[in-house]
Amino acid sequence: MKILVINCGSSSIKYQLLEMTDAENYKLLAKGNLEKISLPDSKLTHKPAGKDAFVLMQPVPDHTLGMKLVLDTLTDKNYGVIGSFDEIDAVGHRIVQGADFFDGSCLIDESVMEKIAICCDFAPLHNPAHILGIRAMQKVLPKVPQVVVFDTAFHQTMEPKAFMYALPYEYYEKYRIRRYGAHGTSHYYVSRRGAKKAGLDINNSKIITCHIGNGSSVTAILNGKSIDTSMGFTPLEGMIMGTRCGTIDANIVPYIMKKEGLTPDEMTDLMNKKSGFIGLQKKSSDMRDMVCFSEQGDKRAQLVRDMVVHHITKLVGGYIAEMNGVDLLIFTAGIAENNPWLPLAVCKHFEYMGLKMDVEATNAARDESIISAPDSSVKVAMIPTNEELMIAIDTMNIVNGLK
Ligand code: ADP
């Protein structure tokens, strides 16, 4: 079964075409990214598996023409990987925000589209783009089943004590203000892969997953279900990130707005795009640069690294207490997968409970690996995330009537 996975942004379409035999056996046929839709210098980078990348520069005025270009490239005589559109059995769309409407993936119909549209209020940068992408795909492939997979769905198992904010209750009722979390597809995927790797029964386990990338969140997973997560009403809450401040004292917000004369939109921009690593260090929002600069003696870059470790440590410690223990701690996503010093630094704080790391295994970990020592009281794993694969698996199961 060939499944096209789409992750649509306001000016970009990221895609992967996977050939799925089952959840364990699959082949990536091609992946790519179409950037700068609606600008004169739109750019498509298409990478067929095992071949060189192909780059096409050509103005792409809208998402419908963008989807058409992606499909034309997938079927291109020279760079394509399939003979015709008919070979695509289903399309899976990543959706950032499903609020409390969706606790799992589902086939798209008009009532689903209406709910995704209501959720635009909570994810104004993402959901409108997802809708554009779905509509475009419906036009280009009208007969192919389409599935939506939500970043928020996995966290719908949280209890009110974890998802409520202590604001006047009417704002929860009127505006649905509550914690929704994010990165759910990743937390779900790595918790299952990690449990398997560690020989744990997911239905009888205490797992903490640390998704540390440009956006970062930490989740407590009890018996396979998310019971708490660090991102909140939006993906701004929680720990320090590349350009986001994470949790701050809420009174700082009106204080800065008054002092600097900022509008609500300007303040939102400041917290989401001008804070975090770039706000503190000023030159970069990328962890590779933080490592490089701090090794050259840059104190702010070192501060960023120290804060990342500090924030993860506080979240993990809190979640261990919440679950009254932990069997497995998992590190995933761009920063955690490529910076062995990070799990080593975080896990030092849990030596008191008998957690011992295998430094050599941690430094060598490239693929799914157990990175704790054999006699550690808690297992620690590095599991590369694969959100596109998870979307393809969900899409396959729904289209096959298995979910
Ligand atoms: P997102 O999916 O949220 O955009 P990623 O999970 O790709 O983010 O993570 C991006 C982060 O991962 C960046 O801060 C980057 O520096 C870091 N990263 C990616 N690859 C490496 C690497 N090889 N070495 C060190 N850091 C890396």
CSV table of C-alpha atoms and ligand atoms in Angstrom, one decimal:
chain,number,residue,atom,x,y,z
A,1,MET,CA,0.0,0.0,0.0
A,2,LYS,CA,1.5,3.4,-1.1
A,3,ILE,CA,0.8,6.2,1.3
A,4,LEU,CA,1.6,9.9,0.8
A,5,VAL,CA,2.3,11.8,4.0
A,6,ILE,CA,1.7,15.5,3.9
A,7,ASN,CA,2.8,18.1,6.4
A,8,CYS,CA,1.5,21.4,5.1
A,9,GLY,CA,2.7,24.8,6.3
A,10,SER,CA,1.5,28.3,5.3
A,11,SER,CA,4.2,28.5,2.6
A,12,SER,CA,5.5,25.0,2.4
A,13,ILE,CA,4.5,21.4,1.7
A,14,LYS,CA,6.7,18.6,3.1
A,15,TYR,CA,6.0,15.1,1.9
A,16,GLN,CA,7.0,11.5,2.0
A,17,LEU,CA,5.8,8.6,-0.1
A,18,LEU,CA,6.0,5.3,1.8
A,19,GLU,CA,5.3,1.8,0.6
A,20,MET,CA,3.7,0.0,3.6
A,21,THR,CA,3.6,-3.7,4.0
A,22,ASP,CA,2.7,-3.5,7.7
A,23,ALA,CA,3.7,-1.3,10.7
A,24,GLU,CA,7.1,-3.0,10.9
A,25,ASN,CA,7.9,-3.4,7.2
A,26,TYR,CA,7.9,-0.4,5.0
A,27,LYS,CA,10.0,1.4,2.4
A,28,LEU,CA,10.5,5.1,2.0
A,29,LEU,CA,10.2,5.8,-1.8
A,30,ALA,CA,10.8,9.5,-1.8
A,31,LYS,CA,10.6,12.6,0.3
A,32,GLY,CA,10.7,16.3,-0.4
A,33,ASN,CA,9.9,19.9,0.5
A,34,LEU,CA,8.3,22.6,-1.5
A,35,GLU,CA,9.1,26.0,0.0
A,36,LYS,CA,8.1,29.6,-0.5
A,37,ILE,CA,4.7,28.9,-2.0
A,38,SER,CA,3.2,32.2,-3.4
A,39,LEU,CA,6.6,33.8,-3.7
A,40,PRO,CA,8.5,34.2,-7.0
A,41,ASP,CA,11.4,32.0,-5.9
A,42,SER,CA,9.4,28.8,-4.9
A,43,LYS,CA,11.8,25.9,-4.5
A,44,LEU,CA,11.0,22.1,-4.6
A,45,THR,CA,13.7,19.8,-3.3
A,46,HIS,CA,12.8,16.2,-4.1
A,47,LYS,CA,14.8,13.2,-2.9
A,48,PRO,CA,14.0,9.8,-4.4
A,49,ALA,CA,15.3,7.0,-2.2
A,50,GLY,CA,18.8,6.0,-3.2
A,51,LYS,CA,19.2,8.7,-5.8
A,52,ASP,CA,20.5,12.3,-5.8
A,53,ALA,CA,18.2,15.1,-4.8
A,54,PHE,CA,16.5,17.1,-7.6
A,55,VAL,CA,15.9,20.8,-7.1
A,56,LEU,CA,13.3,22.7,-9.1
A,57,MET,CA,13.0,26.5,-8.9
A,58,GLN,CA,9.7,27.7,-10.4
A,59,PRO,CA,7.0,30.1,-9.0
A,60,VAL,CA,4.2,28.2,-7.3
A,61,PRO,CA,1.3,30.6,-6.7
A,62,ASP,CA,-0.9,28.5,-4.4
A,63,HIS,CA,-1.2,25.1,-2.5
A,64,THR,CA,-3.3,23.5,-5.2
A,65,LEU,CA,-0.6,24.1,-7.8
A,66,GLY,CA,1.9,23.1,-5.2
A,67,MET,CA,0.2,19.7,-4.6
A,68,LYS,CA,0.0,19.2,-8.4
A,69,LEU,CA,3.7,19.9,-8.7
A,70,VAL,CA,4.5,17.4,-5.9
A,71,LEU,CA,2.5,14.7,-7.6
A,72,ASP,CA,3.9,15.5,-11.0
A,73,THR,CA,7.4,15.2,-9.5
A,74,LEU,CA,6.5,11.8,-7.9
A,75,THR,CA,5.4,10.5,-11.3
A,76,ASP,CA,8.2,12.3,-13.4
A,77,LYS,CA,9.9,10.0,-15.9
A,78,ASN,CA,13.4,10.9,-14.6
A,79,TYR,CA,13.0,11.8,-10.9
A,80,GLY,CA,9.7,10.0,-10.1
A,81,VAL,CA,9.2,6.9,-8.1
A,82,ILE,CA,5.7,5.9,-9.3
A,83,GLY,CA,4.1,5.5,-12.7
A,84,SER,CA,0.9,7.4,-12.1
A,85,PHE,CA,-1.3,9.1,-9.5
A,86,ASP,CA,-3.4,5.9,-9.3
A,87,GLU,CA,-0.7,4.1,-7.4
A,88,ILE,CA,-1.3,6.3,-4.3
A,89,ASP,CA,-3.7,4.4,-2.1
A,90,ALA,CA,-4.2,7.0,0.6
A,91,VAL,CA,-3.0,10.4,1.9
A,92,GLY,CA,-2.2,11.1,5.6
A,93,HIS,CA,-2.2,14.7,6.7
A,94,ARG,CA,-0.4,16.0,9.8
A,95,ILE,CA,-2.6,18.4,11.8
A,96,VAL,CA,-1.0,20.4,14.6
A,97,GLN,CA,-4.2,21.2,16.6
A,98,GLY,CA,-7.3,19.1,17.1
A,99,ALA,CA,-8.2,20.4,20.5
A,100,ASP,CA,-10.6,18.2,22.5
A,101,PHE,CA,-12.5,17.3,19.3
A,102,PHE,CA,-10.2,14.5,18.3
A,103,ASP,CA,-8.6,11.7,20.5
A,104,GLY,CA,-7.3,9.8,17.5
A,105,SER,CA,-6.8,9.9,13.7
A,106,CYS,CA,-9.8,9.7,11.3
A,107,LEU,CA,-10.9,9.8,7.7
A,108,ILE,CA,-11.7,13.3,6.5
A,109,ASP,CA,-15.3,14.4,5.9
A,110,GLU,CA,-17.0,17.8,6.1
A,111,SER,CA,-17.7,17.6,9.8
A,112,VAL,CA,-14.0,16.9,10.5
A,113,MET,CA,-13.1,19.9,8.3
A,114,GLU,CA,-15.4,22.1,10.3
A,115,LYS,CA,-13.8,21.1,13.6
A,116,ILE,CA,-10.2,21.6,12.2
A,117,ALA,CA,-11.4,25.1,11.1
A,118,ILE,CA,-12.6,25.8,14.7
A,119,CYS,CA,-9.2,24.8,15.9
A,120,CYS,CA,-7.6,27.5,13.7
A,121,ASP,CA,-8.0,29.9,16.6
A,122,PHE,CA,-5.6,27.9,18.7
A,123,ALA,CA,-3.0,27.3,16.0
A,124,PRO,CA,-3.3,30.3,13.6
A,125,LEU,CA,0.0,29.6,11.9
A,126,HIS,CA,-0.6,25.9,11.3
A,127,ASN,CA,-4.3,24.8,11.0
A,128,PRO,CA,-5.3,27.2,8.2
A,129,ALA,CA,-2.3,25.9,6.2
A,130,HIS,CA,-3.4,22.3,6.9
A,131,ILE,CA,-6.9,23.1,5.5
A,132,LEU,CA,-5.4,24.6,2.4
A,133,GLY,CA,-3.4,21.4,1.9
A,134,ILE,CA,-6.3,19.1,2.4
A,135,ARG,CA,-8.5,21.1,0.0
A,136,ALA,CA,-5.7,21.1,-2.6
A,137,MET,CA,-5.2,17.4,-2.3
A,138,GLN,CA,-9.0,16.7,-2.5
A,139,LYS,CA,-9.0,18.6,-5.8
A,140,VAL,CA,-5.9,16.9,-7.2
A,141,LEU,CA,-6.8,13.3,-6.0
A,142,PRO,CA,-10.6,13.4,-5.5
A,143,LYS,CA,-11.0,9.6,-5.2
A,144,VAL,CA,-8.2,8.8,-2.8
A,145,PRO,CA,-9.1,8.4,0.9
A,146,GLN,CA,-7.5,11.1,3.1
A,147,VAL,CA,-6.8,10.7,6.8
A,148,VAL,CA,-5.9,13.4,9.4
A,149,VAL,CA,-3.4,12.7,12.2
A,150,PHE,CA,-3.4,15.2,15.1
A,151,ASP,CA,-0.3,16.3,17.2
A,152,THR,CA,-2.7,16.8,20.1
A,153,ALA,CA,-4.8,13.5,20.0
A,154,PHE,CA,-2.4,11.4,22.1
A,155,HIS,CA,-2.7,13.9,25.0
A,156,GLN,CA,-6.5,13.7,25.3
A,157,THR,CA,-6.1,11.0,28.0
A,158,MET,CA,-4.8,13.7,30.5
A,159,GLU,CA,-7.1,14.2,33.5
A,160,PRO,CA,-8.5,17.7,34.3
A,161,LYS,CA,-5.9,18.2,37.2
A,162,ALA,CA,-3.2,18.0,34.5
A,163,PHE,CA,-5.0,19.9,31.6
A,164,MET,CA,-6.8,22.7,33.5
A,165,TYR,CA,-5.3,26.1,34.2
A,166,ALA,CA,-6.3,27.8,37.4
A,167,LEU,CA,-7.9,30.7,35.5
A,168,PRO,CA,-11.6,31.6,36.0
A,169,TYR,CA,-13.5,28.5,34.9
A,170,GLU,CA,-15.7,30.3,32.4
A,171,TYR,CA,-12.7,30.8,30.1
A,172,TYR,CA,-12.4,27.0,29.8
A,173,GLU,CA,-16.1,26.8,29.0
A,174,LYS,CA,-16.2,29.9,26.7
A,175,TYR,CA,-12.8,29.6,24.9
A,176,ARG,CA,-11.7,26.0,25.5
A,177,ILE,CA,-8.6,27.3,27.2
A,178,ARG,CA,-6.8,24.2,28.6
A,179,ARG,CA,-3.6,22.3,28.0
A,180,TYR,CA,-3.6,20.4,24.7
A,181,GLY,CA,0.1,19.5,24.4
A,182,ALA,CA,1.8,18.8,21.1
A,183,HIS,CA,4.3,16.3,19.4
A,184,GLY,CA,1.8,13.6,20.3
A,185,THR,CA,2.6,11.5,17.2
A,186,SER,CA,6.3,11.5,18.3
A,187,HIS,CA,5.6,10.8,22.0
A,188,TYR,CA,3.3,7.9,21.0
A,189,TYR,CA,5.7,6.5,18.4
A,190,VAL,CA,8.9,6.6,20.6
A,191,SER,CA,7.1,5.3,23.7
A,192,ARG,CA,6.0,2.1,21.8
A,193,ARG,CA,9.4,1.6,20.1
A,194,GLY,CA,11.2,2.3,23.3
A,195,ALA,CA,9.1,-0.1,25.4
A,196,LYS,CA,9.8,-2.8,22.8
A,197,LYS,CA,13.5,-2.1,22.8
A,198,ALA,CA,13.6,-2.2,26.7
A,199,GLY,CA,11.4,-5.3,26.9
A,200,LEU,CA,8.6,-3.6,28.7
A,201,ASP,CA,4.9,-4.2,28.5
A,202,ILE,CA,3.6,-0.8,27.4
A,203,ASN,CA,0.3,-1.4,29.2
A,204,ASN,CA,2.1,-1.9,32.5
A,205,SER,CA,4.9,0.8,32.3
A,206,LYS,CA,6.0,4.2,33.5
A,207,ILE,CA,7.7,6.0,30.7
A,208,ILE,CA,8.9,9.6,30.2
A,209,THR,CA,9.6,10.8,26.7
A,210,CYS,CA,11.8,13.8,26.0
A,211,HIS,CA,11.2,15.2,22.5
A,212,ILE,CA,14.0,17.8,22.2
A,213,GLY,CA,14.2,19.5,18.8
A,214,ASN,CA,13.7,23.0,17.6
A,215,GLY,CA,10.4,22.7,19.5
A,216,SER,CA,10.6,20.6,22.6
A,217,SER,CA,8.3,18.8,25.0
A,218,VAL,CA,8.4,16.2,27.7
A,219,THR,CA,5.6,13.8,28.4
A,220,ALA,CA,4.7,11.4,31.3
A,221,ILE,CA,3.2,8.1,29.9
A,222,LEU,CA,1.5,5.8,32.3
A,223,ASN,CA,0.5,2.3,31.0
A,224,GLY,CA,0.8,3.7,27.4
A,225,LYS,CA,-1.3,6.8,28.0
A,226,SER,CA,-0.2,10.4,28.2
A,227,ILE,CA,-1.0,11.7,31.7
A,228,ASP,CA,0.9,15.0,31.5
A,229,THR,CA,2.9,17.0,29.0
A,230,SER,CA,4.9,20.2,29.1
A,231,MET,CA,3.4,22.0,26.1
A,232,GLY,CA,0.1,23.7,26.9
A,233,PHE,CA,-2.7,25.6,25.3
A,234,THR,CA,-0.2,26.3,22.5
A,235,PRO,CA,3.3,24.9,21.8
A,236,LEU,CA,4.8,27.9,23.7
A,237,GLU,CA,4.6,26.4,27.2
A,238,GLY,CA,7.2,24.2,28.8
A,239,MET,CA,10.9,24.3,28.4
A,240,ILE,CA,13.2,26.7,26.5
A,241,MET,CA,13.3,26.1,22.7
A,242,GLY,CA,15.1,27.4,19.6
A,243,THR,CA,13.0,30.6,19.4
A,244,ARG,CA,10.3,30.1,22.1
A,245,CYS,CA,10.7,31.2,25.7
A,246,GLY,CA,8.7,28.3,27.3
A,247,THR,CA,7.1,28.9,30.7
A,248,ILE,CA,7.6,32.3,32.2
A,249,ASP,CA,5.8,34.2,34.9
A,250,ALA,CA,2.6,35.4,33.1
A,251,ASN,CA,2.9,38.9,34.7
A,252,ILE,CA,6.1,39.4,32.6
A,253,VAL,CA,3.8,39.6,29.5
A,254,PRO,CA,1.8,42.8,30.4
A,255,TYR,CA,4.9,44.3,32.0
A,256,ILE,CA,7.0,44.1,28.8
A,257,MET,CA,4.0,45.1,26.7
A,258,LYS,CA,3.6,48.3,28.7
A,259,LYS,CA,7.3,49.1,29.0
A,260,GLU,CA,7.9,48.5,25.3
A,261,GLY,CA,4.5,49.7,23.9
A,262,LEU,CA,3.9,46.3,22.2
A,263,THR,CA,0.6,45.1,20.8
A,264,PRO,CA,-0.7,41.6,21.6
A,265,ASP,CA,0.5,40.3,18.2
A,266,GLU,CA,4.0,41.8,18.7
A,267,MET,CA,4.3,40.3,22.1
A,268,THR,CA,3.2,36.9,20.7
A,269,ASP,CA,5.8,37.2,18.1
A,270,LEU,CA,8.5,38.1,20.7
A,271,MET,CA,7.7,35.0,22.8
A,272,ASN,CA,7.4,32.6,19.9
A,273,LYS,CA,10.0,33.8,17.4
A,274,LYS,CA,12.5,36.0,19.2
A,275,SER,CA,13.0,34.2,22.5
A,276,GLY,CA,14.6,30.9,23.6
A,277,PHE,CA,18.1,30.3,22.2
A,278,ILE,CA,18.0,33.2,19.8
A,279,GLY,CA,16.6,35.6,22.4
A,280,LEU,CA,19.4,34.8,24.9
A,281,GLN,CA,22.4,34.2,22.7
A,282,LYS,CA,21.3,36.5,19.8
A,283,LYS,CA,23.3,34.9,17.0
A,284,SER,CA,21.5,31.6,16.4
A,285,SER,CA,18.5,29.4,17.3
A,286,ASP,CA,20.3,26.2,16.5
A,287,MET,CA,21.8,23.8,19.0
A,288,ARG,CA,24.8,23.0,16.7
A,289,ASP,CA,25.8,26.7,17.0
A,290,MET,CA,25.3,26.7,20.8
A,291,VAL,CA,27.7,23.8,21.1
A,292,CYS,CA,30.2,25.4,18.8
A,293,PHE,CA,30.0,28.9,20.4
A,294,SER,CA,30.1,27.6,24.0
A,295,GLU,CA,33.2,25.6,23.2
A,296,GLN,CA,34.8,28.8,22.0
A,297,GLY,CA,34.0,30.4,25.4
A,298,ASP,CA,30.6,32.1,24.6
A,299,LYS,CA,28.9,32.4,28.0
A,300,ARG,CA,25.4,33.0,26.7
A,301,ALA,CA,25.6,29.8,24.5
A,302,GLN,CA,26.7,27.9,27.6
A,303,LEU,CA,23.8,29.4,29.5
A,304,VAL,CA,21.4,28.1,26.8
A,305,ARG,CA,22.8,24.6,27.2
A,306,ASP,CA,22.6,24.8,31.0
A,307,MET,CA,19.0,26.0,30.8
A,308,VAL,CA,18.0,23.2,28.4
A,309,VAL,CA,19.4,20.6,30.9
A,310,HIS,CA,17.9,22.4,33.9
A,311,HIS,CA,14.4,22.6,32.3
A,312,ILE,CA,14.4,18.9,31.2
A,313,THR,CA,15.6,17.8,34.6
A,314,LYS,CA,12.8,19.7,36.4
A,315,LEU,CA,10.1,18.2,34.1
A,316,VAL,CA,11.5,14.6,34.3
A,317,GLY,CA,11.8,14.9,38.1
A,318,GLY,CA,8.2,16.2,38.4
A,319,TYR,CA,6.9,13.4,36.2
A,320,ILE,CA,8.7,10.7,38.1
A,321,ALA,CA,7.0,11.9,41.2
A,322,GLU,CA,3.6,12.1,39.4
A,323,MET,CA,3.9,8.5,38.3
A,324,ASN,CA,5.6,7.4,41.6
A,325,GLY,CA,8.5,6.0,39.6
A,326,VAL,CA,9.8,5.5,36.1
A,327,ASP,CA,10.9,2.4,34.2
A,328,LEU,CA,12.1,4.0,31.0
A,329,LEU,CA,13.3,7.5,30.0
A,330,ILE,CA,13.4,8.2,26.3
A,331,PHE,CA,15.3,10.9,24.4
A,332,THR,CA,14.3,11.8,20.8
A,333,ALA,CA,14.3,14.5,18.1
A,334,GLY,CA,17.0,16.6,16.5
A,335,ILE,CA,18.8,17.9,19.6
A,336,ALA,CA,18.5,14.8,21.8
A,337,GLU,CA,19.4,12.4,19.0
A,338,ASN,CA,22.6,14.2,18.1
A,339,ASN,CA,24.0,15.6,21.4
A,340,PRO,CA,25.0,12.7,23.7
A,341,TRP,CA,26.1,15.3,26.4
A,342,LEU,CA,22.5,16.1,26.9
A,343,PRO,CA,21.1,12.8,28.1
A,344,LEU,CA,24.3,12.3,30.1
A,345,ALA,CA,23.9,15.8,31.8
A,346,VAL,CA,20.2,15.3,32.5
A,347,CYS,CA,20.6,11.7,33.9
A,348,LYS,CA,23.3,12.8,36.3
A,349,HIS,CA,20.5,14.3,38.3
A,350,PHE,CA,18.8,10.9,38.8
A,351,GLU,CA,21.9,9.0,40.0
A,352,TYR,CA,20.4,9.4,43.5
A,353,MET,CA,17.7,6.8,42.5
A,354,GLY,CA,20.2,4.3,41.0
A,355,LEU,CA,20.1,5.5,37.4
A,356,LYS,CA,23.5,4.7,35.7
A,357,MET,CA,24.4,5.7,32.2
A,358,ASP,CA,26.6,3.7,29.7
A,359,VAL,CA,28.7,6.7,28.5
A,360,GLU,CA,30.2,4.7,25.6
A,361,ALA,CA,26.7,3.5,24.4
A,362,THR,CA,25.4,7.0,24.7
A,363,ASN,CA,28.2,8.5,22.6
A,364,ALA,CA,27.8,5.8,20.0
A,365,ALA,CA,24.0,5.8,19.8
A,366,ARG,CA,22.8,6.5,16.2
A,367,ASP,CA,19.9,4.1,15.8
A,368,GLU,CA,17.4,2.9,18.5
A,369,SER,CA,19.7,2.1,21.5
A,370,ILE,CA,19.6,1.5,25.3
A,371,ILE,CA,22.0,4.0,26.7
A,372,SER,CA,21.8,3.2,30.4
A,373,ALA,CA,24.2,0.8,32.1
A,374,PRO,CA,23.0,-2.8,32.5
A,375,ASP,CA,22.8,-2.4,36.3
A,376,SER,CA,20.8,0.9,36.1
A,377,SER,CA,17.6,1.0,38.2
A,378,VAL,CA,15.9,2.9,35.3
A,379,LYS,CA,16.4,2.1,31.6
A,380,VAL,CA,17.3,5.1,29.3
A,381,ALA,CA,16.9,4.9,25.5
A,382,MET,CA,17.7,7.0,22.5
A,383,ILE,CA,14.9,6.4,19.9
A,384,PRO,CA,15.0,8.4,16.7
A,385,THR,CA,11.5,9.8,16.1
A,386,ASN,CA,9.6,9.2,12.8
A,387,GLU,CA,6.4,11.1,12.8
A,388,GLU,CA,5.9,10.5,9.1
A,389,LEU,CA,6.0,6.7,9.6
A,390,MET,CA,3.5,7.0,12.4
A,391,ILE,CA,1.2,9.0,10.2
A,392,ALA,CA,1.5,6.4,7.5
A,393,ILE,CA,0.8,3.6,9.9
A,394,ASP,CA,-2.3,5.3,11.3
A,395,THR,CA,-3.5,6.1,7.7
A,396,MET,CA,-3.0,2.5,6.6
A,397,ASN,CA,-4.9,1.2,9.6
A,398,ILE,CA,-7.8,3.6,9.2
A,399,VAL,CA,-8.1,2.9,5.5
A,400,ASN,CA,-7.9,-0.8,6.1
A,401,GLY,CA,-10.7,-0.5,8.8
A,402,LEU,CA,-8.3,-1.7,11.6
A,403,LYS,CA,-8.7,1.5,13.7
B,1,ADP,P1,12.0,20.5,14.4
B,1,ADP,O1,11.5,19.1,13.9
B,1,ADP,O2,11.3,20.9,15.7
B,1,ADP,O3,12.2,21.5,13.4
B,1,ADP,P2,14.4,19.0,14.9
B,1,ADP,O4,13.9,17.8,15.7
B,1,ADP,O5,14.9,18.7,13.5
B,1,ADP,O6,13.5,20.2,15.0
B,1,ADP,O7,15.7,19.5,15.7
B,1,ADP,C1,16.4,20.7,15.3
B,1,ADP,C2,17.6,20.8,16.3
B,1,ADP,O8,18.4,19.7,16.3
B,1,ADP,C3,18.5,22.0,16.0
B,1,ADP,O9,18.7,22.8,17.2
B,1,ADP,C4,19.8,21.4,15.6
B,1,ADP,O10,20.9,22.1,16.0
B,1,ADP,C5,19.7,20.0,16.3
B,1,ADP,N1,20.5,19.1,15.5
B,1,ADP,C6,20.1,18.5,14.3
B,1,ADP,N2,21.1,17.7,13.8
B,1,ADP,C7,22.2,17.9,14.6
B,1,ADP,C8,23.5,17.3,14.7
B,1,ADP,N3,23.9,16.5,13.7
B,1,ADP,N4,24.3,17.7,15.7
B,1,ADP,C9,23.9,18.5,16.7
B,1,ADP,N5,22.6,19.0,16.7
B,1,ADP,C10,21.8,18.7,15.7
